[in-house]
PDB file of C-alpha atoms and ligand atoms in Angstrom:
ATOM      1  CA  MET A   1     100.636  15.583 -34.087  1.00 37.00           C
ATOM      2  CA  THR A   2      98.923  17.671 -36.326  1.00 43.00           C
ATOM      3  CA  GLU A   3      98.461  21.479 -36.774  1.00 42.00           C
ATOM      4  CA  GLN A   4      95.677  23.123 -38.213  1.00 46.00           C
ATOM      5  CA  ASP A   5      93.789  26.499 -38.331  1.00 46.00           C
ATOM      6  CA  GLY A   6      96.168  27.419 -35.309  1.00 45.00           C
ATOM      7  CA  TYR A   7      95.005  24.467 -33.180  1.00 58.00           C
ATOM      8  CA  LEU A   8      98.128  22.094 -32.032  1.00 50.00           C
ATOM      9  CA  SER A   9      96.475  18.783 -31.047  1.00 60.00           C
ATOM     10  CA  GLU A  10      98.383  16.265 -29.643  1.00 68.00           C
ATOM     11  CA  ALA A  11      97.256  12.229 -29.494  1.00 79.00           C
ATOM     12  CA  PRO A  12      96.793  11.695 -25.878  1.00 83.00           C
ATOM     13  CA  ALA A  13      98.907   9.137 -24.219  1.00 86.00           C
ATOM     14  CA  ALA A  14      96.643   5.773 -23.874  1.00 87.00           C
ATOM     15  CA  ALA A  15      97.153   5.817 -20.139  1.00 84.00           C
ATOM     16  CA  THR A  16      95.886   9.627 -19.877  1.00 87.00           C
ATOM     17  CA  SER A  17      92.492   9.252 -21.794  1.00 90.00           C
ATOM     18  CA  GLY A  18      92.310   5.528 -20.564  1.00 93.00           C
ATOM     19  CA  GLY A  19      92.804   6.661 -16.919  1.00 90.00           C
ATOM     20  CA  LEU A  20      90.715   9.665 -17.142  1.00 92.00           C
ATOM     21  CA  ALA A  21      87.908   7.318 -18.549  1.00 92.00           C
ATOM     22  CA  SER A  22      88.493   4.889 -15.838  1.00 91.00           C
ATOM     23  CA  GLU A  23      87.911   7.537 -13.283  1.00 90.00           C
ATOM     24  CA  ARG A  24      84.863   9.209 -14.939  1.00 90.00           C
ATOM     25  CA  PHE A  25      83.162   5.886 -15.112  1.00 90.00           C
ATOM     26  CA  ARG A  26      83.844   5.124 -11.544  1.00 88.00           C
ATOM     27  CA  GLU A  27      82.512   8.383 -10.283  1.00 87.00           C
ATOM     28  CA  ARG A  28      79.310   8.032 -12.827  1.00 84.00           C
ATOM     29  CA  VAL A  29      78.295   4.604 -11.387  1.00 78.00           C
ATOM     30  CA  ALA A  30      79.556   4.768  -7.753  1.00 66.00           C
ATOM     31  CA  SER A  31      76.428   4.391  -6.600  1.00 62.00           C
ATOM     32  CA  SER A  32      75.189   1.288  -8.490  1.00 64.00           C
ATOM     33  CA  GLN A  33      78.308  -0.744  -7.776  1.00 61.00           C
ATOM     34  CA  GLY A  34      78.311  -3.731  -5.744  1.00 60.00           C
ATOM     35  CA  GLY A  35      75.646  -5.792  -4.557  1.00 61.00           C
ATOM     36  CA  VAL A  36      73.203  -4.953  -7.157  1.00 76.00           C
ATOM     37  CA  VAL A  37      73.201  -8.146  -9.079  1.00 83.00           C
ATOM     38  CA  ASP A  38      71.722 -11.256  -7.635  1.00 91.00           C
ATOM     39  CA  VAL A  39      74.064 -14.081  -6.160  1.00 94.00           C
ATOM     40  CA  GLU A  40      72.289 -16.909  -8.564  1.00 95.00           C
ATOM     41  CA  ARG A  41      72.615 -14.535 -11.407  1.00 95.00           C
ATOM     42  CA  VAL A  42      76.627 -13.739 -10.684  1.00 95.00           C
ATOM     43  CA  ASN A  43      77.165 -17.543  -9.901  1.00 96.00           C
ATOM     44  CA  HIS A  44      75.225 -18.357 -13.611  1.00 97.00           C
ATOM     45  CA  LEU A  45      77.261 -15.554 -15.653  1.00 97.00           C
ATOM     46  CA  ALA A  46      80.538 -15.844 -13.779  1.00 97.00           C
ATOM     47  CA  SER A  47      80.541 -19.609 -14.250  1.00 98.00           C
ATOM     48  CA  ARG A  48      79.596 -19.140 -17.988  1.00 98.00           C
ATOM     49  CA  ALA A  49      82.466 -16.554 -18.460  1.00 98.00           C
ATOM     50  CA  VAL A  50      85.020 -18.771 -16.805  1.00 98.00           C
ATOM     51  CA  LYS A  51      83.775 -21.982 -18.646  1.00 98.00           C
ATOM     52  CA  ALA A  52      84.179 -20.198 -22.058  1.00 98.00           C
ATOM     53  CA  LEU A  53      87.867 -18.998 -21.491  1.00 98.00           C
ATOM     54  CA  ASN A  54      88.650 -22.676 -19.961  1.00 98.00           C
ATOM     55  CA  ASP A  55      86.740 -24.184 -23.395  1.00 98.00           C
ATOM     56  CA  ILE A  56      89.082 -21.975 -25.645  1.00 98.00           C
ATOM     57  CA  VAL A  57      92.305 -22.931 -23.662  1.00 98.00           C
ATOM     58  CA  LEU A  58      91.370 -26.657 -24.056  1.00 98.00           C
ATOM     59  CA  GLU A  59      90.105 -26.607 -27.699  1.00 98.00           C
ATOM     60  CA  GLU A  60      92.572 -24.475 -28.642  1.00 98.00           C
ATOM     61  CA  ALA A  61      95.311 -26.143 -26.910  1.00 98.00           C
ATOM     62  CA  VAL A  62      96.725 -22.735 -25.490  1.00 98.00           C
ATOM     63  CA  SER A  63     100.416 -23.013 -24.405  1.00 98.00           C
ATOM     64  CA  TYR A  64     101.749 -21.473 -21.408  1.00 98.00           C
ATOM     65  CA  ASP A  65     103.591 -18.713 -23.578  1.00 98.00           C
ATOM     66  CA  GLU A  66     100.225 -17.832 -25.165  1.00 98.00           C
ATOM     67  CA  TYR A  67      98.512 -17.735 -21.528  1.00 98.00           C
ATOM     68  CA  ASN A  68     101.460 -15.751 -20.066  1.00 98.00           C
ATOM     69  CA  ALA A  69     101.256 -13.238 -22.838  1.00 98.00           C
ATOM     70  CA  PHE A  70      97.528 -12.913 -22.040  1.00 98.00           C
ATOM     71  CA  LYS A  71      98.121 -12.794 -18.484  1.00 98.00           C
ATOM     72  CA  ALA A  72     100.836  -9.783 -19.214  1.00 98.00           C
ATOM     73  CA  TRP A  73      98.200  -7.893 -21.302  1.00 98.00           C
ATOM     74  CA  LEU A  74      95.544  -8.215 -19.172  1.00 98.00           C
ATOM     75  CA  ILE A  75      97.717  -6.411 -16.481  1.00 98.00           C
ATOM     76  CA  LYS A  76      98.415  -3.806 -18.825  1.00 98.00           C
ATOM     77  CA  VAL A  77      94.856  -2.813 -19.658  1.00 98.00           C
ATOM     78  CA  GLY A  78      94.349  -2.120 -16.011  1.00 97.00           C
ATOM     79  CA  GLU A  79      97.422  -0.089 -15.768  1.00 97.00           C
ATOM     80  CA  ASP A  80      96.579   1.797 -18.783  1.00 97.00           C
ATOM     81  CA  GLY A  81      93.076   2.466 -17.429  1.00 97.00           C
ATOM     82  CA  GLU A  82      91.682   0.885 -20.830  1.00 98.00           C
ATOM     83  CA  TRP A  83      89.015  -1.492 -19.372  1.00 97.00           C
ATOM     84  CA  PRO A  84      86.306   0.901 -20.252  1.00 97.00           C
ATOM     85  CA  LEU A  85      87.912   1.320 -23.880  1.00 97.00           C
ATOM     86  CA  PHE A  86      88.194  -2.235 -24.304  1.00 98.00           C
ATOM     87  CA  LEU A  87      84.687  -3.088 -22.947  1.00 98.00           C
ATOM     88  CA  ASP A  88      82.750  -0.241 -24.673  1.00 98.00           C
ATOM     89  CA  VAL A  89      84.764  -1.398 -27.994  1.00 98.00           C
ATOM     90  CA  TRP A  90      84.360  -5.062 -27.864  1.00 98.00           C
ATOM     91  CA  LEU A  91      81.358  -5.998 -25.758  1.00 98.00           C
ATOM     92  CA  GLU A  92      78.967  -3.091 -25.246  1.00 98.00           C
ATOM     93  CA  HIS A  93      77.141  -3.602 -28.792  1.00 98.00           C
ATOM     94  CA  SER A  94      75.954  -6.835 -27.574  1.00 98.00           C
ATOM     95  CA  VAL A  95      74.786  -5.305 -24.217  1.00 98.00           C
ATOM     96  CA  GLU A  96      72.957  -2.822 -26.241  1.00 98.00           C
ATOM     97  CA  ASP A  97      71.513  -5.095 -28.714  1.00 98.00           C
ATOM     98  CA  VAL A  98      69.826  -6.924 -25.599  1.00 98.00           C
ATOM     99  CA  ALA A  99      68.913  -3.719 -23.960  1.00 98.00           C
ATOM    100  CA  THR A 100      66.889  -2.157 -26.844  1.00 98.00           C
ATOM    101  CA  ALA A 101      65.644  -5.363 -28.645  1.00 98.00           C
ATOM    102  CA  HIS A 102      61.870  -4.662 -27.630  1.00 98.00           C
ATOM    103  CA  ARG A 103      61.908  -1.015 -29.050  1.00 98.00           C
ATOM    104  CA  ASP A 104      59.927   0.430 -32.054  1.00 98.00           C
ATOM    105  CA  GLY A 105      61.165   3.784 -31.935  1.00 98.00           C
ATOM    106  CA  SER A 106      64.591   4.835 -33.157  1.00 98.00           C
ATOM    107  CA  LYS A 107      67.650   2.572 -33.102  1.00 98.00           C
ATOM    108  CA  GLY A 108      70.324   2.919 -30.510  1.00 98.00           C
ATOM    109  CA  SER A 109      73.866   2.391 -30.443  1.00 98.00           C
ATOM    110  CA  ILE A 110      76.498   2.190 -27.752  1.00 98.00           C
ATOM    111  CA  GLU A 111      77.532   4.976 -25.331  1.00 98.00           C
ATOM    112  CA  GLY A 112      81.414   4.344 -25.452  1.00 98.00           C
ATOM    113  CA  PRO A 113      84.184   5.694 -22.854  1.00 97.00           C
ATOM    114  CA  TYR A 114      83.610   9.459 -23.844  1.00 97.00           C
ATOM    115  CA  TYR A 115      80.367  10.692 -22.410  1.00 98.00           C
ATOM    116  CA  ILE A 116      80.426  13.264 -19.616  1.00 97.00           C
ATOM    117  CA  GLU A 117      76.969  14.138 -17.796  1.00 96.00           C
ATOM    118  CA  ASP A 118      75.476  17.894 -17.310  1.00 97.00           C
ATOM    119  CA  SER A 119      77.069  19.572 -20.666  1.00 98.00           C
ATOM    120  CA  PRO A 120      76.090  23.063 -20.957  1.00 98.00           C
ATOM    121  CA  GLU A 121      72.591  23.966 -21.701  1.00 98.00           C
ATOM    122  CA  LEU A 122      71.318  25.462 -25.000  1.00 98.00           C
ATOM    123  CA  GLU A 123      68.399  26.957 -26.922  1.00 97.00           C
ATOM    124  CA  TRP A 124      66.629  24.652 -29.372  1.00 98.00           C
ATOM    125  CA  ASP A 125      68.559  26.343 -32.239  1.00 97.00           C
ATOM    126  CA  GLY A 126      71.917  26.984 -30.263  1.00 98.00           C
ATOM    127  CA  THR A 127      75.625  26.425 -31.523  1.00 98.00           C
ATOM    128  CA  ILE A 128      77.438  24.095 -29.443  1.00 98.00           C
ATOM    129  CA  PRO A 129      80.485  25.039 -27.409  1.00 98.00           C
ATOM    130  CA  MET A 130      83.556  25.498 -29.657  1.00 98.00           C
ATOM    131  CA  ARG A 131      86.839  26.971 -29.963  1.00 98.00           C
ATOM    132  CA  GLU A 132      87.011  30.265 -31.997  1.00 95.00           C
ATOM    133  CA  ASP A 133      87.806  29.097 -35.568  1.00 93.00           C
ATOM    134  CA  GLU A 134      87.083  25.509 -34.610  1.00 98.00           C
ATOM    135  CA  PRO A 135      88.710  23.361 -37.264  1.00 98.00           C
ATOM    136  CA  GLY A 136      85.940  21.137 -39.269  1.00 97.00           C
ATOM    137  CA  THR A 137      83.359  21.540 -41.701  1.00 97.00           C
ATOM    138  CA  PRO A 138      80.158  23.714 -40.274  1.00 98.00           C
ATOM    139  CA  LEU A 139      77.504  21.162 -39.831  1.00 98.00           C
ATOM    140  CA  SER A 140      73.610  21.885 -39.150  1.00 98.00           C
ATOM    141  CA  PHE A 141      71.832  18.972 -37.555  1.00 98.00           C
ATOM    142  CA  SER A 142      68.090  19.406 -37.394  1.00 98.00           C
ATOM    143  CA  GLY A 143      65.036  17.196 -36.816  1.00 98.00           C
ATOM    144  CA  GLN A 144      62.184  16.500 -34.342  1.00 98.00           C
ATOM    145  CA  VAL A 145      61.937  14.317 -30.985  1.00 99.00           C
ATOM    146  CA  ARG A 146      58.658  12.313 -31.231  1.00 98.00           C
ATOM    147  CA  ALA A 147      56.895   9.208 -29.475  1.00 98.00           C
ATOM    148  CA  VAL A 148      56.057   6.090 -31.415  1.00 98.00           C
ATOM    149  CA  ASP A 149      52.596   7.402 -31.836  1.00 98.00           C
ATOM    150  CA  GLY A 150      53.824  10.413 -33.655  1.00 98.00           C
ATOM    151  CA  THR A 151      53.205  12.803 -30.580  1.00 98.00           C
ATOM    152  CA  PRO A 152      56.123  15.899 -30.849  1.00 98.00           C
ATOM    153  CA  LEU A 153      57.723  15.494 -27.471  1.00 98.00           C
ATOM    154  CA  LYS A 154      58.130  19.089 -26.313  1.00 98.00           C
ATOM    155  CA  ASP A 155      59.778  18.400 -23.405  1.00 98.00           C
ATOM    156  CA  ALA A 156      62.716  16.347 -24.669  1.00 98.00           C
ATOM    157  CA  ARG A 157      66.268  17.013 -24.415  1.00 98.00           C
ATOM    158  CA  VAL A 158      69.200  16.119 -26.745  1.00 98.00           C
ATOM    159  CA  GLU A 159      72.627  15.581 -25.683  1.00 98.00           C
ATOM    160  CA  LEU A 160      75.210  15.719 -28.216  1.00 99.00           C
ATOM    161  CA  TRP A 161      78.776  15.105 -27.975  1.00 98.00           C
ATOM    162  CA  HIS A 162      81.537  14.035 -30.400  1.00 98.00           C
ATOM    163  CA  ALA A 163      85.341  14.389 -31.380  1.00 98.00           C
ATOM    164  CA  ASP A 164      87.050  17.127 -33.033  1.00 98.00           C
ATOM    165  CA  ASN A 165      88.559  17.608 -36.124  1.00 98.00           C
ATOM    166  CA  ASP A 166      91.486  15.802 -35.082  1.00 97.00           C
ATOM    167  CA  GLY A 167      89.417  12.821 -33.754  1.00 97.00           C
ATOM    168  CA  PHE A 168      89.708  13.875 -30.272  1.00 97.00           C
ATOM    169  CA  TYR A 169      87.486  14.305 -27.386  1.00 98.00           C
ATOM    170  CA  SER A 170      87.316  16.996 -24.749  1.00 98.00           C
ATOM    171  CA  GLN A 171      88.066  16.011 -21.292  1.00 97.00           C
ATOM    172  CA  PHE A 172      89.965  13.024 -22.246  1.00 96.00           C
ATOM    173  CA  ALA A 173      92.549  14.628 -24.554  1.00 95.00           C
ATOM    174  CA  PRO A 174      95.075  17.512 -23.517  1.00 95.00           C
ATOM    175  CA  GLY A 175      94.573  21.092 -24.417  1.00 95.00           C
ATOM    176  CA  ILE A 176      90.835  21.177 -25.562  1.00 97.00           C
ATOM    177  CA  PRO A 177      88.486  23.505 -23.619  1.00 98.00           C
ATOM    178  CA  GLU A 178      86.458  21.440 -20.937  1.00 98.00           C
ATOM    179  CA  TRP A 179      82.956  21.178 -22.728  1.00 98.00           C
ATOM    180  CA  ASN A 180      84.564  21.536 -26.136  1.00 98.00           C
ATOM    181  CA  LEU A 181      82.041  19.977 -28.638  1.00 98.00           C
ATOM    182  CA  ARG A 182      79.639  18.866 -25.551  1.00 98.00           C
ATOM    183  CA  GLY A 183      76.145  20.222 -25.297  1.00 98.00           C
ATOM    184  CA  THR A 184      72.383  19.768 -24.064  1.00 98.00           C
ATOM    185  CA  TRP A 185      69.519  21.322 -25.979  1.00 98.00           C
ATOM    186  CA  ALA A 186      66.166  21.894 -25.173  1.00 98.00           C
ATOM    187  CA  VAL A 187      63.708  21.395 -28.073  1.00 98.00           C
ATOM    188  CA  ASN A 188      61.172  24.047 -29.150  1.00 98.00           C
ATOM    189  CA  ASP A 189      57.182  23.577 -28.572  1.00 98.00           C
ATOM    190  CA  ASP A 190      57.276  21.220 -31.572  1.00 98.00           C
ATOM    191  CA  GLY A 191      59.659  18.947 -30.201  1.00 98.00           C
ATOM    192  CA  ARG A 192      62.216  20.518 -32.627  1.00 98.00           C
ATOM    193  CA  PHE A 193      65.958  21.262 -32.742  1.00 98.00           C
ATOM    194  CA  ASP A 194      68.219  22.933 -35.064  1.00 98.00           C
ATOM    195  CA  ILE A 195      71.639  22.314 -34.085  1.00 98.00           C
ATOM    196  CA  HIS A 196      75.197  24.017 -34.910  1.00 98.00           C
ATOM    197  CA  THR A 197      78.492  22.114 -34.819  1.00 98.00           C
ATOM    198  CA  ILE A 198      81.089  21.087 -36.899  1.00 98.00           C
ATOM    199  CA  ARG A 199      81.808  17.365 -38.538  1.00 98.00           C
ATOM    200  CA  PRO A 200      83.938  15.211 -36.633  1.00 98.00           C
ATOM    201  CA  ALA A 201      87.033  13.232 -37.931  1.00 97.00           C
ATOM    202  CA  PRO A 202      86.883   9.747 -37.377  1.00 97.00           C
ATOM    203  CA  TYR A 203      88.240   8.090 -34.315  1.00 95.00           C
ATOM    204  CA  GLN A 204      91.253   6.179 -33.704  1.00 96.00           C
ATOM    205  CA  ILE A 205      91.978   3.822 -30.486  1.00 95.00           C
ATOM    206  CA  PRO A 206      95.170   4.877 -28.879  1.00 95.00           C
ATOM    207  CA  THR A 207      97.917   2.859 -30.449  1.00 93.00           C
ATOM    208  CA  ASP A 208     100.271   3.043 -27.508  1.00 95.00           C
ATOM    209  CA  GLY A 209      97.998   1.308 -24.918  1.00 97.00           C
ATOM    210  CA  ALA A 210      96.943  -2.382 -24.277  1.00 98.00           C
ATOM    211  CA  CYS A 211      94.201  -2.145 -26.853  1.00 98.00           C
ATOM    212  CA  GLY A 212      96.334  -0.691 -29.382  1.00 98.00           C
ATOM    213  CA  GLN A 213      99.014  -3.465 -28.481  1.00 97.00           C
ATOM    214  CA  LEU A 214      96.016  -6.210 -28.948  1.00 98.00           C
ATOM    215  CA  ILE A 215      95.027  -4.435 -32.349  1.00 98.00           C
ATOM    216  CA  ALA A 216      99.044  -4.649 -33.696  1.00 98.00           C
ATOM    217  CA  ALA A 217      99.235  -8.030 -32.479  1.00 97.00           C
ATOM    218  CA  ALA A 218      96.168  -9.521 -34.090  1.00 98.00           C
ATOM    219  CA  GLY A 219      96.677  -7.649 -37.060  1.00 98.00           C
ATOM    220  CA  TRP A 220      93.351  -5.513 -36.965  1.00 98.00           C
ATOM    221  CA  HIS A 221      92.967  -1.617 -37.858  1.00 97.00           C
ATOM    222  CA  ALA A 222      92.231   0.670 -34.888  1.00 97.00           C
ATOM    223  CA  TRP A 223      89.415   2.868 -36.298  1.00 98.00           C
ATOM    224  CA  ARG A 224      85.752   3.817 -35.721  1.00 98.00           C
ATOM    225  CA  PRO A 225      84.379   5.775 -38.657  1.00 98.00           C
ATOM    226  CA  ALA A 226      83.305   9.562 -37.865  1.00 98.00           C
ATOM    227  CA  HIS A 227      80.487   9.542 -35.438  1.00 98.00           C
ATOM    228  CA  LEU A 228      77.780  11.869 -33.717  1.00 98.00           C
ATOM    229  CA  HIS A 229      77.196  10.543 -29.988  1.00 98.00           C
ATOM    230  CA  PHE A 230      73.581  11.449 -28.473  1.00 98.00           C
ATOM    231  CA  LYS A 231      71.406  10.946 -25.712  1.00 98.00           C
ATOM    232  CA  VAL A 232      67.824  11.862 -26.326  1.00 98.00           C
ATOM    233  CA  HIS A 233      65.814  12.028 -23.062  1.00 98.00           C
ATOM    234  CA  ALA A 234      62.182  12.877 -22.655  1.00 98.00           C
ATOM    235  CA  PRO A 235      59.894  12.456 -19.305  1.00 98.00           C
ATOM    236  CA  GLY A 236      58.073   9.252 -19.841  1.00 98.00           C
ATOM    237  CA  TYR A 237      60.072   7.837 -22.464  1.00 98.00           C
ATOM    238  CA  GLU A 238      63.065   5.516 -22.582  1.00 98.00           C
ATOM    239  CA  LEU A 239      66.070   7.139 -23.084  1.00 98.00           C
ATOM    240  CA  LEU A 240      67.886   6.896 -26.321  1.00 98.00           C
ATOM    241  CA  THR A 241      71.195   6.655 -26.580  1.00 98.00           C
ATOM    242  CA  ALA A 242      72.873   6.855 -30.117  1.00 98.00           C
ATOM    243  CA  GLN A 243      75.302   7.487 -32.489  1.00 98.00           C
ATOM    244  CA  LEU A 244      74.902   8.762 -36.340  1.00 98.00           C
ATOM    245  CA  TYR A 245      77.478   8.249 -39.287  1.00 98.00           C
ATOM    246  CA  PHE A 246      78.358   9.703 -42.362  1.00 98.00           C
ATOM    247  CA  PRO A 247      78.137   8.169 -45.801  1.00 98.00           C
ATOM    248  CA  GLY A 248      81.345   7.322 -47.554  1.00 97.00           C
ATOM    249  CA  ASP A 249      83.454   6.813 -44.321  1.00 97.00           C
ATOM    250  CA  PRO A 250      85.868   4.029 -45.118  1.00 96.00           C
ATOM    251  CA  HIS A 251      85.264   2.320 -41.839  1.00 97.00           C
ATOM    252  CA  ASN A 252      81.519   2.388 -41.603  1.00 98.00           C
ATOM    253  CA  GLU A 253      81.694  -1.501 -42.895  1.00 97.00           C
ATOM    254  CA  ASP A 254      84.329  -2.333 -40.652  1.00 97.00           C
ATOM    255  CA  ASP A 255      84.010  -0.342 -37.333  1.00 98.00           C
ATOM    256  CA  ILE A 256      86.343  -1.965 -34.488  1.00 98.00           C
ATOM    257  CA  ALA A 257      83.545  -1.446 -32.077  1.00 98.00           C
ATOM    258  CA  SER A 258      80.369  -2.783 -34.194  1.00 98.00           C
ATOM    259  CA  ALA A 259      78.295   0.066 -33.527  1.00 98.00           C
ATOM    260  CA  VAL A 260      77.320   0.988 -37.128  1.00 98.00           C
ATOM    261  CA  LYS A 261      73.513   0.074 -38.349  1.00 98.00           C
ATOM    262  CA  PRO A 262      72.098   0.883 -41.605  1.00 98.00           C
ATOM    263  CA  GLU A 263      69.242   3.066 -39.584  1.00 98.00           C
ATOM    264  CA  LEU A 264      71.605   5.345 -38.135  1.00 98.00           C
ATOM    265  CA  MET A 265      73.573   6.645 -41.482  1.00 98.00           C
ATOM    266  CA  LEU A 266      72.906  10.433 -41.937  1.00 98.00           C
ATOM    267  CA  ASP A 267      72.073  11.973 -45.298  1.00 98.00           C
ATOM    268  CA  PRO A 268      74.078  15.595 -45.222  1.00 98.00           C
ATOM    269  CA  LYS A 269      73.399  17.847 -48.029  1.00 97.00           C
ATOM    270  CA  PRO A 270      75.441  21.044 -48.927  1.00 97.00           C
ATOM    271  CA  ALA A 271      74.594  23.770 -46.758  1.00 95.00           C
ATOM    272  CA  ALA A 272      71.722  26.602 -48.292  1.00 87.00           C
ATOM    273  CA  ASP A 273      73.853  29.365 -47.249  1.00 85.00           C
ATOM    274  CA  GLY A 274      76.836  27.709 -48.830  1.00 90.00           C
ATOM    275  CA  LYS A 275      78.947  27.039 -45.779  1.00 90.00           C
ATOM    276  CA  GLY A 276      79.205  23.500 -44.719  1.00 97.00           C
ATOM    277  CA  GLU A 277      76.321  20.839 -44.702  1.00 98.00           C
ATOM    278  CA  ASP A 278      72.880  20.382 -43.231  1.00 98.00           C
ATOM    279  CA  VAL A 279      71.439  17.235 -42.273  1.00 98.00           C
ATOM    280  CA  VAL A 280      68.109  16.252 -40.851  1.00 98.00           C
ATOM    281  CA  TYR A 281      67.269  13.333 -38.644  1.00 98.00           C
ATOM    282  CA  ASP A 282      64.187  12.770 -36.234  1.00 98.00           C
ATOM    283  CA  PHE A 283      64.605  10.778 -33.099  1.00 99.00           C
ATOM    284  CA  VAL A 284      61.621   8.336 -32.221  1.00 99.00           C
ATOM    285  CA  LEU A 285      61.275   7.428 -28.556  1.00 98.00           C
ATOM    286  CA  ASP A 286      59.409   4.576 -27.259  1.00 98.00           C
ATOM    287  CA  PRO A 287      57.075   5.110 -24.001  1.00 98.00           C
ATOM    288  CA  GLU A 288      58.235   3.832 -20.519  1.00 97.00           C
ATOM    289  CA  ALA A 289      56.687   0.474 -19.564  1.00 90.00           C
TER     290      ALA A 289
HETATM  291  C1  MBD B 301      84.581   5.994 -29.075  1.00 89.69           C
HETATM  292  O1  MBD B 301      84.466   7.313 -29.623  1.00 89.69           O
HETATM  293  C2  MBD B 301      83.493   5.494 -29.227  1.00 89.69           C
HETATM  294  O2  MBD B 301      82.786   6.004 -29.322  1.00 89.69           O
HETATM  295  C3  MBD B 301      83.459   4.100 -28.811  1.00 89.69           C
HETATM  296  C4  MBD B 301      82.327   3.312 -28.616  1.00 89.69           C
HETATM  297  C5  MBD B 301      84.758   3.581 -28.525  1.00 89.69           C
HETATM  298  C6  MBD B 301      86.096   4.250 -28.242  1.00 89.69           C
HETATM  299  C7  MBD B 301      85.988   5.347 -28.657  1.00 89.69           C
HETATM  300 FE1   FE B 302      83.163   8.310 -30.013  1.00 89.69          FE
END
C-alpha cells in the first residue's frame, strides 16, 4: 500500500482485478462467442494444441507430480479469473503480429485485459478525466492522425487508457473513480490531437494470483514497462490498437507481455511551461481492404 499526495492506493487482490477482467471480456465479446470458428478450423487448431502439449510431456518426460501441479494451477487460473491476464500477457502478442503483418501504417501492440469501451468524449485538446491533484508527472501528448498516403484524418477518434502513478487501472482496482485516466478525443480539422494526462507507472502483475504463482515458481519477474494504451479509429481505415513506451524504463527490454517494439518508443521532452513533459507522436492508419 502506498500513500501519495493524499491518495491511498491499494493493490487489488488478483481475484478482484481478474474477476472484473473476465466479466468485462464476457460482456464485450458475448455476441461473437460460439459457432464463429469453422468446424474444420477448430479441429485443426485444437488438434495441434493438444498435440503440442502431448509432445512436451513425452519429450520432457513429465512426471505425475508435475502433471498434477499443472492441473491445480489451471484450476486456479480460472478461480482467480486470470485467463484474460494469462492469455493477454503470454499469447496475445503473437495474435497481434499475425493480425497486423500486412500493414504499412503505424505499428500496433496488444490490447491487454484492461480496455473499457465508451470512455468519456473530449475535445481535441482536452484533459483526461483525473482526480484533483492526480499524482504523477503531467504529460502533454500531441500529434496527428493520417492515412498512409499522408492525408490528415479529420474524422479520427483517439482512445487512451492507462495506469495511474501507482500502476493501477480504474475499474480494475478499488477506490479509483470509474473513468479515471480513460478518455476518447475527437481530432481537429487537421487530424490533430493535444491530450493532457499524467505519466503512468510501470505495471506489476498481481503477485497473489495464479499468474503471480507461475512467475514466482519459474523465477521470472512480473513487470511491464510503463505504457499508454491507444485505439485510433477513422471511418474507412483499420482500427489501430497500440501501446507507447518511455525510454529508460528498466523493463522495456524484458516486458513480461512481449509487447514492446522499437517503433513504439516515445521521445518526451521537458515541457515548454516547465511543468512535466511534452511528447509528439503521429498515428498512421491503413485503409480498410
Ligand atoms: C497490462 O496493463 C497490460 O497492458 C497487459 C498487456 C497485460 C497486463 C497488464
Ligand atoms: Fe496496460
